[in-house]
CSV table of C-alpha atoms in Angstrom, one decimal:
chain,number,residue,atom,x,y,z
A,1,UNK,CA,3.4,9.4,-16.7
A,2,UNK,CA,5.1,11.2,-19.8
A,3,UNK,CA,8.5,10.9,-21.3
A,4,UNK,CA,10.8,13.7,-20.4
A,5,UNK,CA,12.8,15.5,-23.0
A,6,UNK,CA,16.0,15.5,-21.4
A,7,UNK,CA,18.4,12.6,-20.6
A,8,UNK,CA,18.6,11.3,-17.0
A,9,UNK,CA,21.9,12.1,-15.7
A,10,UNK,CA,21.9,9.1,-13.3
A,11,UNK,CA,21.1,6.6,-16.2
A,12,UNK,CA,24.4,5.8,-18.2
A,13,UNK,CA,22.3,3.9,-20.7
A,14,UNK,CA,20.8,7.1,-22.0
A,15,UNK,CA,17.3,5.7,-21.8
A,16,UNK,CA,14.9,8.7,-21.5
A,17,UNK,CA,13.4,9.0,-18.1
A,18,UNK,CA,9.7,8.9,-17.4
A,19,UNK,CA,8.2,11.8,-15.4
A,20,UNK,CA,5.9,10.4,-12.8
A,21,UNK,CA,2.6,12.2,-12.5
A,22,UNK,CA,2.1,13.5,-9.0
A,23,UNK,CA,-1.7,13.4,-9.6
A,24,UNK,CA,-1.6,9.7,-10.2
A,25,UNK,CA,-3.8,7.8,-12.7
A,26,UNK,CA,-4.2,4.2,-13.8
A,27,UNK,CA,-0.6,2.9,-14.0
A,28,UNK,CA,-1.0,-0.2,-16.2
A,29,UNK,CA,-0.6,1.2,-19.7
A,30,UNK,CA,2.5,3.2,-18.7
A,31,UNK,CA,3.9,0.2,-16.8
A,32,UNK,CA,3.6,-2.0,-19.9
A,33,UNK,CA,5.3,0.6,-22.0
A,34,UNK,CA,8.1,0.9,-19.5
A,35,UNK,CA,8.5,-2.9,-19.1
A,36,UNK,CA,8.8,-3.3,-22.9
A,37,UNK,CA,12.0,-1.2,-22.6
A,38,UNK,CA,13.5,-2.9,-19.6
A,39,UNK,CA,13.0,-4.1,-16.1
A,40,UNK,CA,14.6,-1.0,-14.6
A,41,UNK,CA,13.6,2.6,-15.7
A,42,UNK,CA,15.0,6.0,-14.8
A,43,UNK,CA,12.2,8.4,-13.5
A,44,UNK,CA,11.7,11.9,-12.6
A,45,UNK,CA,10.1,12.3,-9.2
A,46,UNK,CA,8.2,15.5,-7.9
A,47,UNK,CA,10.4,18.3,-7.7
A,48,UNK,CA,12.7,17.3,-10.5
A,49,UNK,CA,14.3,14.7,-8.1
A,50,UNK,CA,16.1,12.0,-10.2
A,51,UNK,CA,15.3,8.4,-9.3
A,52,UNK,CA,14.8,4.8,-10.6
A,53,UNK,CA,12.0,2.4,-10.6
A,54,UNK,CA,12.3,-1.5,-10.5
A,55,UNK,CA,9.5,-2.8,-12.6
A,56,UNK,CA,10.1,-6.4,-13.6
A,57,UNK,CA,9.2,-9.2,-11.3
A,58,UNK,CA,12.4,-11.0,-11.2
A,59,UNK,CA,14.5,-7.8,-11.0
A,60,UNK,CA,12.3,-6.5,-8.2
A,61,UNK,CA,12.5,-9.7,-6.2
A,62,UNK,CA,16.3,-9.5,-6.4
A,63,UNK,CA,16.5,-5.9,-5.6
A,64,UNK,CA,14.2,-6.2,-2.5
A,65,UNK,CA,16.4,-8.7,-0.9
A,66,UNK,CA,19.8,-7.5,-2.2
A,67,UNK,CA,22.3,-7.1,0.8
A,68,UNK,CA,23.6,-3.9,-0.8
A,69,UNK,CA,20.2,-2.1,-0.8
A,70,UNK,CA,19.2,0.0,2.3
A,71,UNK,CA,16.1,1.7,3.6
A,72,UNK,CA,17.9,4.3,5.9
A,73,UNK,CA,17.6,7.9,4.8
A,74,UNK,CA,21.3,8.6,5.3
A,75,UNK,CA,21.9,6.5,2.2
A,76,UNK,CA,19.7,9.0,0.1
A,77,UNK,CA,22.3,11.2,-1.6
A,78,UNK,CA,20.1,14.1,-2.4
A,79,UNK,CA,18.6,14.2,1.1
A,80,UNK,CA,22.1,14.0,2.8
A,81,UNK,CA,23.2,16.8,0.6
A,82,UNK,CA,20.3,19.1,1.6
A,83,UNK,CA,18.6,19.1,-1.9
A,84,UNK,CA,15.2,17.8,-0.6
A,85,UNK,CA,12.9,20.5,0.9
A,86,UNK,CA,10.7,20.0,4.0
A,87,UNK,CA,7.5,20.2,1.8
A,88,UNK,CA,8.6,17.5,-0.7
A,89,UNK,CA,5.6,15.2,-0.9
A,90,UNK,CA,7.5,12.0,-0.6
A,91,UNK,CA,9.8,13.2,2.3
A,92,UNK,CA,7.8,11.4,5.0
A,93,UNK,CA,8.4,8.1,3.2
A,94,UNK,CA,12.1,8.7,3.4
A,95,UNK,CA,12.5,10.2,6.9
A,96,UNK,CA,9.7,8.9,9.2
A,97,UNK,CA,11.5,7.0,12.1
A,98,UNK,CA,10.6,3.4,12.2
A,99,UNK,CA,11.0,0.0,10.6
A,100,UNK,CA,10.3,1.2,7.1
A,101,UNK,CA,13.5,3.4,7.2
A,102,UNK,CA,15.7,1.2,9.4
A,103,UNK,CA,18.2,-1.5,8.4
A,104,UNK,CA,19.9,-4.5,10.0
A,105,UNK,CA,19.7,-4.7,13.8
A,106,UNK,CA,17.6,-1.5,14.1
A,107,UNK,CA,15.1,-2.9,11.7
A,108,UNK,CA,14.9,-6.2,13.6
A,109,UNK,CA,14.5,-4.5,16.9
A,110,UNK,CA,11.7,-2.3,15.8
A,111,UNK,CA,10.0,-5.1,13.9
A,112,UNK,CA,10.2,-7.5,16.9
A,113,UNK,CA,8.3,-5.0,19.1
A,114,UNK,CA,5.1,-5.4,17.1
A,115,UNK,CA,5.5,-8.6,15.1
A,116,UNK,CA,4.0,-10.9,17.7
A,117,UNK,CA,0.7,-9.2,17.3
A,118,UNK,CA,0.6,-10.0,13.6
A,119,UNK,CA,1.4,-13.7,13.6
A,120,UNK,CA,-1.0,-16.0,11.7
A,121,UNK,CA,-2.3,-17.4,15.0
A,122,UNK,CA,-2.8,-14.1,16.6
A,123,UNK,CA,-4.6,-12.7,13.6
A,124,UNK,CA,-6.8,-15.7,13.3
A,125,UNK,CA,-8.0,-15.0,16.9
A,126,UNK,CA,-9.3,-11.8,15.4
A,127,UNK,CA,-11.6,-13.5,13.0
A,128,UNK,CA,-14.7,-13.3,15.2
A,129,UNK,CA,-14.1,-9.5,15.7
A,130,UNK,CA,-13.5,-8.9,12.0
A,131,UNK,CA,-16.6,-10.8,11.1
A,132,UNK,CA,-18.7,-8.8,13.6
A,133,UNK,CA,-17.4,-5.5,12.3
A,134,UNK,CA,-18.2,-6.6,8.8
A,135,UNK,CA,-21.7,-7.6,9.6
A,136,UNK,CA,-22.4,-4.1,11.1
A,137,UNK,CA,-20.8,-2.4,8.2
A,138,UNK,CA,-23.0,-4.3,5.7
A,139,UNK,CA,-26.0,-3.0,7.6
A,140,UNK,CA,-24.6,0.6,7.2
A,141,UNK,CA,-23.9,0.0,3.5
A,142,UNK,CA,-27.5,-1.0,3.1
A,143,UNK,CA,-28.7,2.0,4.9
A,144,UNK,CA,-26.5,4.4,2.8
A,145,UNK,CA,-27.9,2.8,-0.5
A,146,UNK,CA,-31.4,3.2,0.8
A,147,UNK,CA,-30.8,6.8,1.5
A,148,UNK,CA,-29.0,7.4,-1.8
A,149,UNK,CA,-31.5,6.1,-4.3
A,150,UNK,CA,-30.0,2.6,-4.3
A,151,UNK,CA,-26.4,3.8,-4.7
A,152,UNK,CA,-23.8,3.9,-2.0
A,153,UNK,CA,-20.0,4.5,-2.0
A,154,UNK,CA,-18.6,1.1,-1.1
A,155,UNK,CA,-15.2,2.6,-0.4
A,156,UNK,CA,-16.4,5.0,2.1
A,157,UNK,CA,-19.0,2.9,3.9
A,158,UNK,CA,-17.3,-0.5,3.8
A,159,UNK,CA,-13.8,-0.8,2.4
A,160,UNK,CA,-12.5,2.1,4.6
A,161,UNK,CA,-14.1,1.6,8.0
A,162,UNK,CA,-13.2,-2.2,8.3
A,163,UNK,CA,-9.4,-2.0,8.2
A,164,UNK,CA,-9.4,1.5,9.8
A,165,UNK,CA,-11.5,0.3,12.7
A,166,UNK,CA,-9.6,-2.9,13.3
A,167,UNK,CA,-6.2,-1.4,13.3
A,168,UNK,CA,-7.3,1.5,15.5
A,169,UNK,CA,-8.9,-1.0,17.9
A,170,UNK,CA,-5.7,-3.0,18.0
A,171,UNK,CA,-3.7,0.1,18.9
A,172,UNK,CA,-6.4,1.5,21.3
A,173,UNK,CA,-7.1,4.6,19.3
A,174,UNK,CA,-10.4,6.3,20.2
A,175,UNK,CA,-12.9,6.0,17.4
A,176,UNK,CA,-13.4,9.8,17.6
A,177,UNK,CA,-9.9,10.1,16.1
A,178,UNK,CA,-10.4,7.8,13.1
A,179,UNK,CA,-11.8,10.2,10.5
A,180,UNK,CA,-9.1,12.7,11.1
A,181,UNK,CA,-6.4,10.1,11.1
A,182,UNK,CA,-7.6,8.8,7.6
A,183,UNK,CA,-7.8,12.4,6.3
A,184,UNK,CA,-4.3,13.2,7.4
A,185,UNK,CA,-2.8,9.9,6.3
A,186,UNK,CA,-4.4,10.4,2.8
A,187,UNK,CA,-2.6,13.7,2.6
A,188,UNK,CA,0.6,12.3,3.7
A,189,UNK,CA,0.7,9.4,1.3
A,190,UNK,CA,-0.6,11.4,-1.8
A,191,UNK,CA,2.2,12.6,-4.1
A,192,UNK,CA,0.3,15.8,-5.3
A,193,UNK,CA,-0.1,17.4,-1.9
A,194,UNK,CA,1.2,21.0,-2.0
A,195,UNK,CA,4.4,21.6,0.0
A,196,UNK,CA,2.9,23.8,2.7
A,197,UNK,CA,-0.1,21.5,3.2
A,198,UNK,CA,2.2,18.4,3.3
A,199,UNK,CA,4.2,20.1,6.1
A,200,UNK,CA,1.0,21.0,8.0
A,201,UNK,CA,-0.5,17.5,7.6
A,202,UNK,CA,2.6,15.9,8.8
A,203,UNK,CA,2.8,18.1,11.8
A,204,UNK,CA,-0.8,17.7,12.7
A,205,UNK,CA,-0.6,13.9,12.2
A,206,UNK,CA,2.5,13.7,14.5
A,207,UNK,CA,0.8,15.9,17.0
A,208,UNK,CA,-2.3,13.8,17.1
A,209,UNK,CA,-0.3,10.6,17.6
A,210,UNK,CA,1.7,12.2,20.3
A,211,UNK,CA,-1.6,13.1,22.1
A,212,UNK,CA,-2.7,9.5,21.8
A,213,UNK,CA,0.6,8.3,23.3
A,214,UNK,CA,0.3,10.8,26.2
A,215,UNK,CA,-3.3,9.5,26.9
A,216,UNK,CA,-2.2,5.9,26.8
A,217,UNK,CA,0.8,6.6,29.1
A,218,UNK,CA,-1.5,8.1,31.6
A,219,UNK,CA,-4.1,5.3,31.4
A,220,UNK,CA,-2.6,2.2,29.7
A,221,UNK,CA,-4.8,-0.4,28.3
A,222,UNK,CA,-4.8,-3.8,26.7
A,223,UNK,CA,-3.5,-2.5,23.3
A,224,UNK,CA,-0.4,-2.3,21.3
A,225,UNK,CA,0.2,1.4,21.8
A,226,UNK,CA,0.3,0.7,25.6
A,227,UNK,CA,2.7,-2.2,25.0
A,228,UNK,CA,5.0,0.0,22.9
A,229,UNK,CA,5.1,2.6,25.6
A,230,UNK,CA,5.8,-0.1,28.2
A,231,UNK,CA,8.7,-1.4,26.1
A,232,UNK,CA,10.0,2.2,25.8
A,233,UNK,CA,9.8,2.7,29.5
A,234,UNK,CA,11.5,-0.5,30.5
A,235,UNK,CA,14.5,0.1,28.3
A,236,UNK,CA,14.9,3.6,26.9
A,237,UNK,CA,17.2,2.7,24.1
A,238,UNK,CA,14.8,0.0,22.8
A,239,UNK,CA,12.3,2.5,21.4
A,240,UNK,CA,12.9,6.3,21.2
A,241,UNK,CA,10.2,8.8,21.3
A,242,UNK,CA,10.3,9.6,17.7
A,243,UNK,CA,10.5,5.8,16.8
A,244,UNK,CA,7.3,5.3,18.9
A,245,UNK,CA,5.4,8.0,16.9
A,246,UNK,CA,6.9,6.7,13.7
A,247,UNK,CA,5.8,3.2,14.5
A,248,UNK,CA,2.3,4.3,15.4
A,249,UNK,CA,2.1,6.3,12.1
A,250,UNK,CA,3.3,3.4,10.0
A,251,UNK,CA,1.0,0.8,11.6
A,252,UNK,CA,-2.1,2.9,11.4
A,253,UNK,CA,-1.5,4.5,8.0
A,254,UNK,CA,-0.2,1.3,6.3
A,255,UNK,CA,-2.6,-0.8,8.3
A,256,UNK,CA,-5.6,0.7,6.6
A,257,UNK,CA,-4.7,2.4,3.4
A,258,UNK,CA,-3.5,-0.7,1.6
A,259,UNK,CA,-6.3,-2.9,2.7
A,260,UNK,CA,-8.8,-0.2,1.8
A,261,UNK,CA,-7.3,-0.2,-1.8
A,262,UNK,CA,-7.2,-4.0,-1.8
A,263,UNK,CA,-10.9,-4.5,-1.0
A,264,UNK,CA,-11.9,-1.7,-3.4
A,265,UNK,CA,-9.9,-3.1,-6.2
A,266,UNK,CA,-11.1,-6.6,-5.7
A,267,UNK,CA,-14.8,-5.4,-5.8
A,268,UNK,CA,-14.1,-3.5,-9.0
A,269,UNK,CA,-12.4,-6.6,-10.5
A,270,UNK,CA,-15.2,-9.0,-9.6
A,271,UNK,CA,-17.8,-6.5,-10.9
A,272,UNK,CA,-16.0,-6.3,-14.2
A,273,UNK,CA,-15.4,-10.0,-14.4
A,274,UNK,CA,-18.6,-11.7,-13.5
A,275,UNK,CA,-17.3,-15.1,-14.8
A,276,UNK,CA,-14.6,-15.0,-12.1
A,277,UNK,CA,-17.2,-14.2,-9.4
A,278,UNK,CA,-19.2,-17.2,-10.6
A,279,UNK,CA,-16.1,-19.5,-10.2
A,280,UNK,CA,-16.0,-18.5,-6.5
A,281,UNK,CA,-19.7,-18.7,-5.7
A,282,UNK,CA,-19.8,-22.0,-7.4
A,283,UNK,CA,-16.8,-23.4,-5.3
A,284,UNK,CA,-14.4,-23.7,-8.1
A,285,UNK,CA,-12.1,-20.9,-6.7
A,286,UNK,CA,-11.8,-19.4,-3.2
A,287,UNK,CA,-12.1,-15.8,-1.8
A,288,UNK,CA,-8.5,-16.3,-0.9
A,289,UNK,CA,-7.8,-16.8,-4.7
A,290,UNK,CA,-9.5,-13.6,-5.4
A,291,UNK,CA,-7.4,-11.6,-3.0
A,292,UNK,CA,-4.1,-13.1,-4.3
A,293,UNK,CA,-5.1,-12.4,-7.9
A,294,UNK,CA,-6.2,-8.8,-7.0
A,295,UNK,CA,-2.8,-8.2,-5.3
A,296,UNK,CA,-1.1,-9.4,-8.5
A,297,UNK,CA,-3.4,-7.9,-11.1
A,298,UNK,CA,-4.2,-4.6,-9.6
A,299,UNK,CA,-1.8,-4.1,-6.6
A,300,UNK,CA,-3.0,-1.6,-3.9
A,301,UNK,CA,0.4,0.0,-4.0
A,302,UNK,CA,1.8,0.9,-7.4
A,303,UNK,CA,5.3,2.5,-6.6
A,304,UNK,CA,6.5,2.3,-3.1
A,305,UNK,CA,9.4,4.7,-1.9
A,306,UNK,CA,12.2,4.2,-1.2
A,307,UNK,CA,15.3,1.9,-1.2
A,308,UNK,CA,18.9,3.1,-1.9
A,309,UNK,CA,21.8,1.1,-3.3
A,310,UNK,CA,24.7,1.5,-0.8
A,311,UNK,CA,27.1,1.0,-3.8
A,312,UNK,CA,26.7,1.3,-7.6
A,313,UNK,CA,24.5,-1.7,-8.3
A,314,UNK,CA,23.6,-3.4,-11.6
A,315,UNK,CA,20.1,-4.8,-11.7
A,316,UNK,CA,19.0,-6.7,-14.8
A,317,UNK,CA,21.7,-5.0,-16.8
A,318,UNK,CA,21.0,-1.5,-15.7
A,319,UNK,CA,23.3,0.5,-13.3
A,320,UNK,CA,21.6,2.1,-10.4
A,321,UNK,CA,24.1,4.5,-8.8
A,322,UNK,CA,24.8,4.5,-5.1
A,323,UNK,CA,22.4,6.8,-3.2
A,324,UNK,CA,19.6,6.8,-5.9
A,325,UNK,CA,16.0,6.8,-4.6
A,326,UNK,CA,14.5,3.7,-5.9
A,327,UNK,CA,10.7,3.0,-6.2
A,328,UNK,CA,9.5,-0.6,-6.0
A,329,UNK,CA,7.1,-1.0,-8.9
A,330,UNK,CA,4.6,-3.5,-7.5
A,331,UNK,CA,1.8,-2.8,-10.0
A,332,UNK,CA,4.2,-3.3,-12.9
A,333,UNK,CA,5.8,-6.4,-11.5
A,334,UNK,CA,2.3,-7.9,-11.0
A,335,UNK,CA,1.7,-7.8,-14.9
A,336,UNK,CA,5.1,-8.7,-15.9
A,337,UNK,CA,4.5,-11.3,-18.8
A,338,UNK,CA,7.9,-12.8,-18.2
A,339,UNK,CA,6.7,-13.9,-14.7
A,340,UNK,CA,2.9,-14.4,-15.3
A,341,UNK,CA,2.6,-15.3,-18.9
A,342,UNK,CA,1.5,-13.5,-22.0
A,343,UNK,CA,-2.0,-13.0,-20.6
A,344,UNK,CA,-0.7,-11.3,-17.4
A,345,UNK,CA,-3.1,-8.4,-17.9
A,346,UNK,CA,-6.1,-10.8,-17.7
A,347,UNK,CA,-7.9,-11.1,-14.2
A,348,UNK,CA,-8.0,-14.9,-13.6
A,349,UNK,CA,-8.6,-16.3,-10.1
A,350,UNK,CA,-7.4,-19.7,-11.1
A,351,UNK,CA,-4.1,-18.5,-12.4
A,352,UNK,CA,-1.2,-20.8,-11.4
A,353,UNK,CA,1.3,-17.9,-11.0
A,354,UNK,CA,-0.8,-15.8,-8.7
A,355,UNK,CA,1.1,-16.8,-5.6
A,356,UNK,CA,4.3,-15.4,-7.1
A,357,UNK,CA,3.2,-11.7,-6.8
A,358,UNK,CA,5.4,-9.3,-4.7
A,359,UNK,CA,2.6,-7.0,-3.8
A,360,UNK,CA,3.2,-7.4,-0.2
A,361,UNK,CA,7.0,-7.1,-0.5
A,362,UNK,CA,9.8,-9.5,-0.3
A,363,UNK,CA,12.9,-10.0,1.9
A,364,UNK,CA,13.4,-8.5,5.4
A,365,UNK,CA,10.8,-5.8,4.9
A,366,UNK,CA,7.9,-8.1,3.8
A,367,UNK,CA,4.6,-6.7,5.0
A,368,UNK,CA,4.2,-7.3,8.7
A,369,UNK,CA,0.4,-6.9,8.3
A,370,UNK,CA,0.0,-9.4,5.5
A,371,UNK,CA,-2.1,-12.0,7.5
A,372,UNK,CA,-4.3,-9.3,8.8
A,373,UNK,CA,-4.8,-7.7,5.3
A,374,UNK,CA,-5.7,-11.2,3.9
A,375,UNK,CA,-8.2,-12.0,6.7
A,376,UNK,CA,-9.9,-8.6,6.3
A,377,UNK,CA,-10.1,-8.8,2.6
A,378,UNK,CA,-11.3,-12.5,2.3
A,379,UNK,CA,-13.9,-11.8,5.1
A,380,UNK,CA,-15.1,-8.5,3.5
A,381,UNK,CA,-15.5,-10.0,0.1
A,382,UNK,CA,-17.3,-13.2,1.1
A,383,UNK,CA,-19.7,-11.4,3.3
A,384,UNK,CA,-20.4,-8.7,0.8
A,385,UNK,CA,-21.2,-10.9,-2.2
A,386,UNK,CA,-23.0,-13.5,0.0
A,387,UNK,CA,-25.4,-10.7,1.1
A,388,UNK,CA,-25.5,-8.8,-2.1
A,389,UNK,CA,-24.9,-11.3,-5.0
A,390,UNK,CA,-26.1,-8.8,-7.6
A,391,UNK,CA,-23.9,-5.9,-6.5
A,392,UNK,CA,-22.5,-4.0,-9.3
A,393,UNK,CA,-20.9,-0.6,-10.2
A,394,UNK,CA,-23.3,2.2,-10.5
A,395,UNK,CA,-21.1,4.1,-13.0
A,396,UNK,CA,-18.9,2.8,-15.8
A,397,UNK,CA,-15.4,1.9,-14.7
A,398,UNK,CA,-13.9,4.7,-16.9
A,399,UNK,CA,-15.8,7.3,-15.0
A,400,UNK,CA,-14.2,6.5,-11.6
A,401,UNK,CA,-11.8,9.1,-10.3
A,402,UNK,CA,-8.3,7.6,-9.7
A,403,UNK,CA,-6.3,7.8,-6.4
A,404,UNK,CA,-4.4,10.9,-5.9
A,405,UNK,CA,-0.8,10.0,-6.5
A,406,UNK,CA,1.4,7.2,-7.8
A,407,UNK,CA,2.0,5.4,-4.5
A,408,UNK,CA,-1.4,4.1,-3.8
A,409,UNK,CA,-3.3,2.5,-6.7
A,410,UNK,CA,-7.1,2.6,-6.6
A,411,UNK,CA,-10.1,4.9,-7.1
A,412,UNK,CA,-11.3,7.7,-4.8
A,413,UNK,CA,-14.9,6.5,-4.6
A,414,UNK,CA,-16.7,3.3,-5.7
A,415,UNK,CA,-20.4,4.0,-6.2
A,416,UNK,CA,-22.3,0.6,-6.3
A,417,UNK,CA,-25.9,-0.7,-6.6
A,418,UNK,CA,-26.6,-3.5,-4.1
A,419,UNK,CA,-29.4,-5.0,-6.1
A,420,UNK,CA,-30.5,-5.0,-9.7
């Protein structure tokens, strides 16, 4: 992220905007610099689109639940005026039909259709299945390490297939589609995807999801896709065709990409802080503590698009004009010293403020899959370090290649050695 040389027209304070790097990178140093200047910052999005980012914990909490902040794309002024091209890398976040771009009654209607599958009770019933999948993946990880001179990519062989497999199983998606779904979703959520490739990826992903819907309509099963199709068929205005595809896209993409980053980041954190791992293995902290501190300290989502003020709105003393696309700065808020103390940049699984993090959202759009993400991550971490207590990174942390883009926050691969 680099300081732009021109003033940001949408920021009346005259504070220089920060140009978000579409290629991504570690966000924390830039976040600290931005936060030192204020909780709300003007930013330049890809394509020279003017936006804002809410970075401070308290300011973000207020903004996420403010009644005059919307998710619907009709509130995005530049989009409504035709100034956002089809190949804009963040366009899907703004326009995909579904609960992440709906407000009010529409949002409640869409959320209700899938929320019953993600209650704490229903998710807890999935525990045996998650544990079984995890055990099989550990065997596969050991096999990959044996074939790779003792080194395996934990992200590819463990952190990815667990949440991807579970969410696809819930929605009745054939395992044969999983690799392609992940590849396409990675292109869709990246912020450095070239316009033509972004358009093609979105079209292919929509076509693949449509083919899954067609197959399920012809042969329904005991899965959430079949249930959504049935709801659409019973009352056509409950769930439109585009909303059905958009809901599948959201649940499958968000249902694995964020948990993938969460597990990856937690393993990185524990390898770099063996004293914190010892606290857990000695029973002085829990795996749930590890998950919550990872969510705070190294949020799996750095900047999430978009919300739009429906009127000129002042947040923490900064005016955000109506219709401005605003990013939720989760990784910045997690290390805000005003909320988490002067040592907010330290990984500490016993931290009293860990539960205050906003990394799973806040307000009406709080992450629907939070109970499932927590179950998957705690199960994965406990099983991993129980079986491989000496697991460590196979390369220095600084040599790891960062995630492509500023939405997701993680690394592309995580080479590990399972034994010393």
